[in-house]
Short mmCIF file of C-alpha atoms in Angstrom, two decimals:
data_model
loop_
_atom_site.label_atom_id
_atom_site.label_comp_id
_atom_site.label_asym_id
_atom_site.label_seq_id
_atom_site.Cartn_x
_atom_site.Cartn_y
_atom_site.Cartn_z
CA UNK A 854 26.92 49.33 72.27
CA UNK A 855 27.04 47.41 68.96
CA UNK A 856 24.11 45.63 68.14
CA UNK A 857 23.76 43.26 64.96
CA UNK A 858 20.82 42.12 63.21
CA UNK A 859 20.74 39.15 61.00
CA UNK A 860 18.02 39.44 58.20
CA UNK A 861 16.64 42.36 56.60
CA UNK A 862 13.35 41.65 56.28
CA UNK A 863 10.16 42.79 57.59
CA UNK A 864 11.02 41.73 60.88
CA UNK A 865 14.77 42.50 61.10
CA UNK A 866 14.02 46.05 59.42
CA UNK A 867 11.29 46.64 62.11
CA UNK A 868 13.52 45.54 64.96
CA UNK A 869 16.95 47.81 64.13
CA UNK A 870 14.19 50.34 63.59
CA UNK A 871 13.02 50.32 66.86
CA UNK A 872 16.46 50.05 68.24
CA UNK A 873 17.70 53.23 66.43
CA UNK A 874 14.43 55.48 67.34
CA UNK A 875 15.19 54.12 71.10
CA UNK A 876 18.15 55.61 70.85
CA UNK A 877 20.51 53.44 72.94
CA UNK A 878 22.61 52.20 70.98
CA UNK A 879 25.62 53.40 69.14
CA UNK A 880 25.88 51.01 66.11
CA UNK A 881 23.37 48.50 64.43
CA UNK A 882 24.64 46.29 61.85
CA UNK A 883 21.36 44.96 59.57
CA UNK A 884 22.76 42.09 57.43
CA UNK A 885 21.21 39.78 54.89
CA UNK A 886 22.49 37.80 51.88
CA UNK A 887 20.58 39.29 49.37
CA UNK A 888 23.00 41.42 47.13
CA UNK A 889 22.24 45.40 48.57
CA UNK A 890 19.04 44.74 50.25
CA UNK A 891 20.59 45.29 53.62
CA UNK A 892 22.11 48.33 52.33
CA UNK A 893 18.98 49.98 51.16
CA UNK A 894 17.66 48.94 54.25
CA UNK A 895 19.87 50.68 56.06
CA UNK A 896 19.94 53.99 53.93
CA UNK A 897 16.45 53.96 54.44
CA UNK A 898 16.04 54.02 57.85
CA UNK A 899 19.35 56.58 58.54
CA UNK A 900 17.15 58.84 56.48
CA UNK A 901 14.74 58.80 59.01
CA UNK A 902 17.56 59.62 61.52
CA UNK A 903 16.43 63.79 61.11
CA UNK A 904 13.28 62.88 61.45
CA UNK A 905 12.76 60.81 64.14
CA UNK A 906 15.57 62.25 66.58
CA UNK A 907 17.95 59.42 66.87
CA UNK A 908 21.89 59.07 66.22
CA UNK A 909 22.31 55.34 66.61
CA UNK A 910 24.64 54.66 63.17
CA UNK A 911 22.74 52.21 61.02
CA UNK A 912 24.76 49.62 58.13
CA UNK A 913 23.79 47.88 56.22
CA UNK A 914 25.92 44.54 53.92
CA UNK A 915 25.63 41.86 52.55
CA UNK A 916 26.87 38.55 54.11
CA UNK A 917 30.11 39.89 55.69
CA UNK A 918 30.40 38.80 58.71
CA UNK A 919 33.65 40.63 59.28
CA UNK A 920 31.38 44.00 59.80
CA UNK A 921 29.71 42.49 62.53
CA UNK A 922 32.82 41.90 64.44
CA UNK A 923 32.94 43.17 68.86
CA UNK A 924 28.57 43.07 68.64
CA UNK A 925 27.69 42.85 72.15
CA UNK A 926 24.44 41.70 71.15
CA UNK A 927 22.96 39.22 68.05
CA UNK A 928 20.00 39.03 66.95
CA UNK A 929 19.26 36.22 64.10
CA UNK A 930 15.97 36.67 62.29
CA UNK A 931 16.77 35.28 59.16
CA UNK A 932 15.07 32.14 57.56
CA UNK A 933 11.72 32.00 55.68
CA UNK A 934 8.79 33.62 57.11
CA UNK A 935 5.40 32.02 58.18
CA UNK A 936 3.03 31.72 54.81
CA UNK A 937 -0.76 30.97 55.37
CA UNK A 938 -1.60 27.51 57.00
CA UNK A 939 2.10 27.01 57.97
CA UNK A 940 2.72 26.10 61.56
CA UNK A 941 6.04 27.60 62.91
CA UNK A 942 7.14 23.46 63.47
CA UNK A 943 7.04 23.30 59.09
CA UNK A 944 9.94 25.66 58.51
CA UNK A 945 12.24 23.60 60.78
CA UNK A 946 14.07 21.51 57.77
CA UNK A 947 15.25 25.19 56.31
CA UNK A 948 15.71 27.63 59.02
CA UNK A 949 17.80 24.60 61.08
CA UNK A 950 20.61 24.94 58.41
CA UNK A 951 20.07 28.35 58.55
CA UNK A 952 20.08 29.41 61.90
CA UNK A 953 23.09 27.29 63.08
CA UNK A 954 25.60 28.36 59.95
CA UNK A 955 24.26 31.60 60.90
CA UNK A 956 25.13 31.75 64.73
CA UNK A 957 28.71 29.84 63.89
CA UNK A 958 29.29 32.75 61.79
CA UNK A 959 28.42 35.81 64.31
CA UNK A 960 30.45 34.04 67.06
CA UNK A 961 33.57 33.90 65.14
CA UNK A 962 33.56 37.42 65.21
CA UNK A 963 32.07 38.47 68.25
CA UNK A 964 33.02 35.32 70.74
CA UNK A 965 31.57 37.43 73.68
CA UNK A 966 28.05 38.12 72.01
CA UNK A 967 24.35 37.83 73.37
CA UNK A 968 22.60 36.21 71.25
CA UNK A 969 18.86 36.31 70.33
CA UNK A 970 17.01 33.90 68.68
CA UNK A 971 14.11 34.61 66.56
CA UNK A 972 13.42 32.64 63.64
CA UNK A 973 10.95 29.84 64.11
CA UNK A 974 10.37 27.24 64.73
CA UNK A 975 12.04 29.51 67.79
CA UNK A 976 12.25 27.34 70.97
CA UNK A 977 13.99 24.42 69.08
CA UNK A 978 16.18 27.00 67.16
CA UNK A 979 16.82 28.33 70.62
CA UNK A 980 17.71 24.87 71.31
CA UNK A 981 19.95 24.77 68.30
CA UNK A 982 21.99 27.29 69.10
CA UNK A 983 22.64 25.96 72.60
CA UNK A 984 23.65 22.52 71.38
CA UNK A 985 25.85 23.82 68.33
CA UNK A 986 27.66 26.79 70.10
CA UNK A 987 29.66 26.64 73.43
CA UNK A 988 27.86 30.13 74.41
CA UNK A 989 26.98 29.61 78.07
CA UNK A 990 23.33 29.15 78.46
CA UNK A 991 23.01 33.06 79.86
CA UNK A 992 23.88 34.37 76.76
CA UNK A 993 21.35 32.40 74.52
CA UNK A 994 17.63 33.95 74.25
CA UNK A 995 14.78 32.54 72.28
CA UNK A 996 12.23 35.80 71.72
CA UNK A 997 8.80 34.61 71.80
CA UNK A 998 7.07 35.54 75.18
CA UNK A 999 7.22 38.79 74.93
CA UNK A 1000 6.06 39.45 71.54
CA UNK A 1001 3.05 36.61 72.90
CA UNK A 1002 2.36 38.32 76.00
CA UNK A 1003 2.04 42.00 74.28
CA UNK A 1004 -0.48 40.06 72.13
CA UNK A 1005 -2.23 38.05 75.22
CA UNK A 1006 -2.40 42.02 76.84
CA UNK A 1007 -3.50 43.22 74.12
CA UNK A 1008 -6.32 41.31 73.97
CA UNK A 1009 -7.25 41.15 77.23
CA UNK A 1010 -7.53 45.16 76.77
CA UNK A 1011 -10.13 44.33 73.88
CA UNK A 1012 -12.22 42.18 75.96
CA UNK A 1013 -11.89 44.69 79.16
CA UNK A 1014 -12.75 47.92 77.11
CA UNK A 1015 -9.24 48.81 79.03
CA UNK A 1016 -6.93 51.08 78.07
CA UNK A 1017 -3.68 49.02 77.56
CA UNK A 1018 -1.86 50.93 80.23
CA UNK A 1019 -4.11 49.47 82.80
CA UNK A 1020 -3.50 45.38 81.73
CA UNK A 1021 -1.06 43.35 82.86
CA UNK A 1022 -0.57 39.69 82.00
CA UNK A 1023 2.15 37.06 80.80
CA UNK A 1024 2.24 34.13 78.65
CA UNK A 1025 4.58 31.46 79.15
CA UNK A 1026 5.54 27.93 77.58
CA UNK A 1027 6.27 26.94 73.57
CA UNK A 1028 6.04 29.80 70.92
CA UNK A 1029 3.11 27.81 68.98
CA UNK A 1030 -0.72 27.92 68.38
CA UNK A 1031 -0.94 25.37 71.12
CA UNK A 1032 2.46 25.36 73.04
CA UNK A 1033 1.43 29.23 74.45
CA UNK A 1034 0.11 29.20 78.40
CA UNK A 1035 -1.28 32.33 78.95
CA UNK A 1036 -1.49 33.17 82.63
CA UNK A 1037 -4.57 34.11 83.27
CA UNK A 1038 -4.27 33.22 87.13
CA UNK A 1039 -1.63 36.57 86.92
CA UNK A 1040 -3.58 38.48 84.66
CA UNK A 1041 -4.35 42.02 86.08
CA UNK A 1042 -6.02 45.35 85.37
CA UNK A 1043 -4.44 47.85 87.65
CA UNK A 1044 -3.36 44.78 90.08
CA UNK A 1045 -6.83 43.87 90.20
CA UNK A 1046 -7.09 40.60 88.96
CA UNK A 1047 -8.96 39.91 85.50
CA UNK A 1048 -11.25 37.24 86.49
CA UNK A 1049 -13.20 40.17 88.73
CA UNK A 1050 -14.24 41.57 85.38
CA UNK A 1051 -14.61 38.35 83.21
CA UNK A 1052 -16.41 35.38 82.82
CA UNK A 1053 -14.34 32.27 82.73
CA UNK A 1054 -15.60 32.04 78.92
CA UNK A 1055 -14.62 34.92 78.37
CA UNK A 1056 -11.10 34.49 79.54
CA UNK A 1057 -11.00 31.19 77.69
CA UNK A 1058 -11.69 33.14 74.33
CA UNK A 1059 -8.70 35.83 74.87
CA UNK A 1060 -6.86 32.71 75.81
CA UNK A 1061 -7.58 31.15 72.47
CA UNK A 1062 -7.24 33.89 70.33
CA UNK A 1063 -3.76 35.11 71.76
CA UNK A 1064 -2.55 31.35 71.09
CA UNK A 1065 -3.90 31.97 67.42
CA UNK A 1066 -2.19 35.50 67.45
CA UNK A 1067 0.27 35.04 64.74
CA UNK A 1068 -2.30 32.37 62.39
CA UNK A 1069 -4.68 34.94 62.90
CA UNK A 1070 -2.35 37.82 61.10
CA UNK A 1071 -0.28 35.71 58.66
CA UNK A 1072 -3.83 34.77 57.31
CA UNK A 1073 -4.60 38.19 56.68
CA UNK A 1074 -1.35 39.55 55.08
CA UNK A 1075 -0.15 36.15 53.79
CA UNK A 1076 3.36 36.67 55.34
CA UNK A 1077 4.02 36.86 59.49
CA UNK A 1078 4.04 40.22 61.41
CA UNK A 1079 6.92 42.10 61.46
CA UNK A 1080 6.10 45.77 63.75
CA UNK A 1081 5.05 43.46 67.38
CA UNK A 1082 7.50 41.10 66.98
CA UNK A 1083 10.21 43.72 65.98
CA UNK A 1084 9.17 45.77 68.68
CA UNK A 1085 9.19 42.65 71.26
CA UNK A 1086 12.87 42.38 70.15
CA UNK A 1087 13.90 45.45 70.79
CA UNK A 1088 12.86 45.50 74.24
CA UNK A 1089 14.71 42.33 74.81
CA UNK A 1090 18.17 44.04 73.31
CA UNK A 1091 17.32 47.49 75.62
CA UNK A 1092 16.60 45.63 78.92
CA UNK A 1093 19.95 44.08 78.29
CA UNK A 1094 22.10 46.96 76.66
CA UNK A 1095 20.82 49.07 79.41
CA UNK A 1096 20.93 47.09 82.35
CA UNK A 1097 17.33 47.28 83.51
CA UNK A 1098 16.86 43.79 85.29
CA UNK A 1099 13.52 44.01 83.61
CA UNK A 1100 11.41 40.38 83.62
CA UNK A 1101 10.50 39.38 80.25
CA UNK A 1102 9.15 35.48 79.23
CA UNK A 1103 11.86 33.93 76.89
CA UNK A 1104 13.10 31.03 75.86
CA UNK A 1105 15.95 29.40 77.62
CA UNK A 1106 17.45 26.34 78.64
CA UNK A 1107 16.30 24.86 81.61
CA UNK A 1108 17.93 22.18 83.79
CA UNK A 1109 15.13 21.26 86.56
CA UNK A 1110 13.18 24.93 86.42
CA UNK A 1111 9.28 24.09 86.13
CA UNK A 1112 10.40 20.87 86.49
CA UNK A 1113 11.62 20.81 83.04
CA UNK A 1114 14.93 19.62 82.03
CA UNK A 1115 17.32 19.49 78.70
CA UNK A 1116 14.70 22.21 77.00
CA UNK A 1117 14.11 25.39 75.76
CA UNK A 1118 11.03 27.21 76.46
CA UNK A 1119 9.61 29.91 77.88
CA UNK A 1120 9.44 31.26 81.76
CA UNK A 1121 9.81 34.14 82.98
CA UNK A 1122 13.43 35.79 83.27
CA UNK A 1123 15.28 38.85 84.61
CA UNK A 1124 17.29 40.81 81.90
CA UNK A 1125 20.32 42.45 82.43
CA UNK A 1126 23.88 43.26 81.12
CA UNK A 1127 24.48 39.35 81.22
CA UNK A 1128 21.87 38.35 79.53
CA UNK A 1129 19.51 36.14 81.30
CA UNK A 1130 20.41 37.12 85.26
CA UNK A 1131 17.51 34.83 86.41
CA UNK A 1132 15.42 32.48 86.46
CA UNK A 1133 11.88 33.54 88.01
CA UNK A 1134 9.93 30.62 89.75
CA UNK A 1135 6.13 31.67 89.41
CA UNK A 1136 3.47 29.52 91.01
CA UNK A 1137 1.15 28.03 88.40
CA UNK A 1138 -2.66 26.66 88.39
CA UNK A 1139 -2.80 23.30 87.77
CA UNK A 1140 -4.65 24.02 84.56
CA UNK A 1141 -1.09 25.85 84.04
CA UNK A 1142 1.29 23.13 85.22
CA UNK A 1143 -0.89 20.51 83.07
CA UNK A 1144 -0.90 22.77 80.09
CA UNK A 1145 3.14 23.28 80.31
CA UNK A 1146 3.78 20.12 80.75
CA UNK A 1147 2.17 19.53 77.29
CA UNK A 1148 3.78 22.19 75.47
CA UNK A 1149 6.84 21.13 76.73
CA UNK A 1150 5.99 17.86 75.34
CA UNK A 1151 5.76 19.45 71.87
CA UNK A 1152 8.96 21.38 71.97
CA UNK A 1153 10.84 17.79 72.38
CA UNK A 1154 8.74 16.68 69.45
CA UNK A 1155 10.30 19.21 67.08
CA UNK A 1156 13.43 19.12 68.82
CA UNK A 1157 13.41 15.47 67.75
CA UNK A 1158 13.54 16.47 64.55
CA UNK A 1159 16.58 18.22 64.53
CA UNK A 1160 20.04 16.79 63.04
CA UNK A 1161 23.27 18.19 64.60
#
């Protein structure tokens, strides 16, 4: 299992991290165009190999895509990162160029590769990628639910006084401050449902914050997070390296799911060796179906913008 990594930055550093410690995989390729910082990137984290138990072979270079060659899976964070104030729609005009050079250059040499999609803004790059590649639309995952749902649970845990073990809970729709639809109609503690422990303002206010989730960090260290949504990302490439059939929200592209055509967003999927196995049809609120219907409506906004 050969897994490559495009951008060595906070978050592509975090997320062949998390790979290696997991242990699952036999090679991960970190690459970046930045003379040697992919290298002492790598060197860095095999030097943790001792330490932290794992023998998954780390490398590290600098724009060759030849070293990336047979990857079963790809994993493109590079672009610029989130600064204060910036909405994830803003970096569109750079990380467009960006991501689809990028993802031209990783199928060359791996023609059979899963690809996921990280950089923002990431539905639309998502969307990129499908309408600039001829990778069938399994193989094509935008990462955003999870890393949004592990941030909706997380604060639902807060508000509960809940260990995190005991929450349960999804978010769905556009990777954005107002795109997110957090499920609280699903959301459970120990299959009990949430709404038996809070009020409905209090529900609205985990809502809100979760949707503010990655504002709410860039603005305090002036840069986006790098260990959730590295972490988020490595789940994605396990649940597919390892077969698990495990249901993660991502982005893909849908032609009639959720009613929803010629987009990608994010519903729930199953993961497997394949890629995206399924589609998963849950039933929705109508606050749900009205609030998806509106993020979807800002997805084709920025996908408007986009030149091919």
């Amino acid at each position: 299992m050969k897994v490559t990594v495009v951008g060595a930055g906070a978050v592509g550093a975090s997320c062949a991290e998390y790979i290696a410690i997991k242990n699952f995989a036999s090679e991960v390729v970190l690459l970046d165009i930045k003379e040697g910082y992919a290298e002492g990137k790598a060197m860095d984290l095999m030097q943790c190999a001792s330490l932290n138990g794992f023998d998954t072979k780390i490398t590290g270079v600098t724009n060759d895509y030849t070293k990336t060659a047979n990857s079963d899976i790809c994993v493109i964070t590079s672009g610029i990162p989130r600064k204060p104030g910036m909405t994830r729609e803003e970096l569109i005009g750079i990380n467009a160029g960006i991501v689809k050079t990028v993802a031209a250059s990783l199928i060359e040499h791996s023609p059979n590769t899963i690809m996921i999609v990280v950089s923002n803004p990431m539905d639309t790059m998502t969307y990129l990628v499908h309408k600039s590649t001829n990778l069938p639309k399994h193989r094509i995952i935008g990462m955003g639910g999870a890393l949004d749902s592990a941030r909706f649970k997380y604060r639902l845990a807060e508000a509960l006084g809940a260990p995190i073990s005991d929450v349960d809970g999804m978010v769905i729709g556009g990777h954005s401050d107002t795109g997110m639809v957090p499920l609280t109609s699903h959301a459970t503690r120990n299959s009990i449902k949430v709404s038996e422990f809070l009020s409905e303002e209090r529900l609205n206010q985990v809502k809100e914050d979760t949707k503010v989730g990655g504002a709410t960090l860039t603005k305090l260290l002036g840069t986006s997070a790098w260990y959730a949504p590295g972490a988020a990302v490595s789940g994605l490439v396990q649940a597919i390296a390892c077969d698990l059939k495990k249901m993660y929200p991502c982005s893909t592209f849908l032609e009639g799911e959720y009613g929803l055509s010629d987009i990608c967003i994010g519903v729930p999927v199953i993961l497997g060796r394949n890629g995206i196995e399924d589609i998963v049809d849950v039933p929705l609120s109508e606050a749900e179906k009205d609030h998806m219907k509106s993020s979807a409506e800002g997805v084709r906004k920025t996908n408007g913008l986009l030149e091919f």
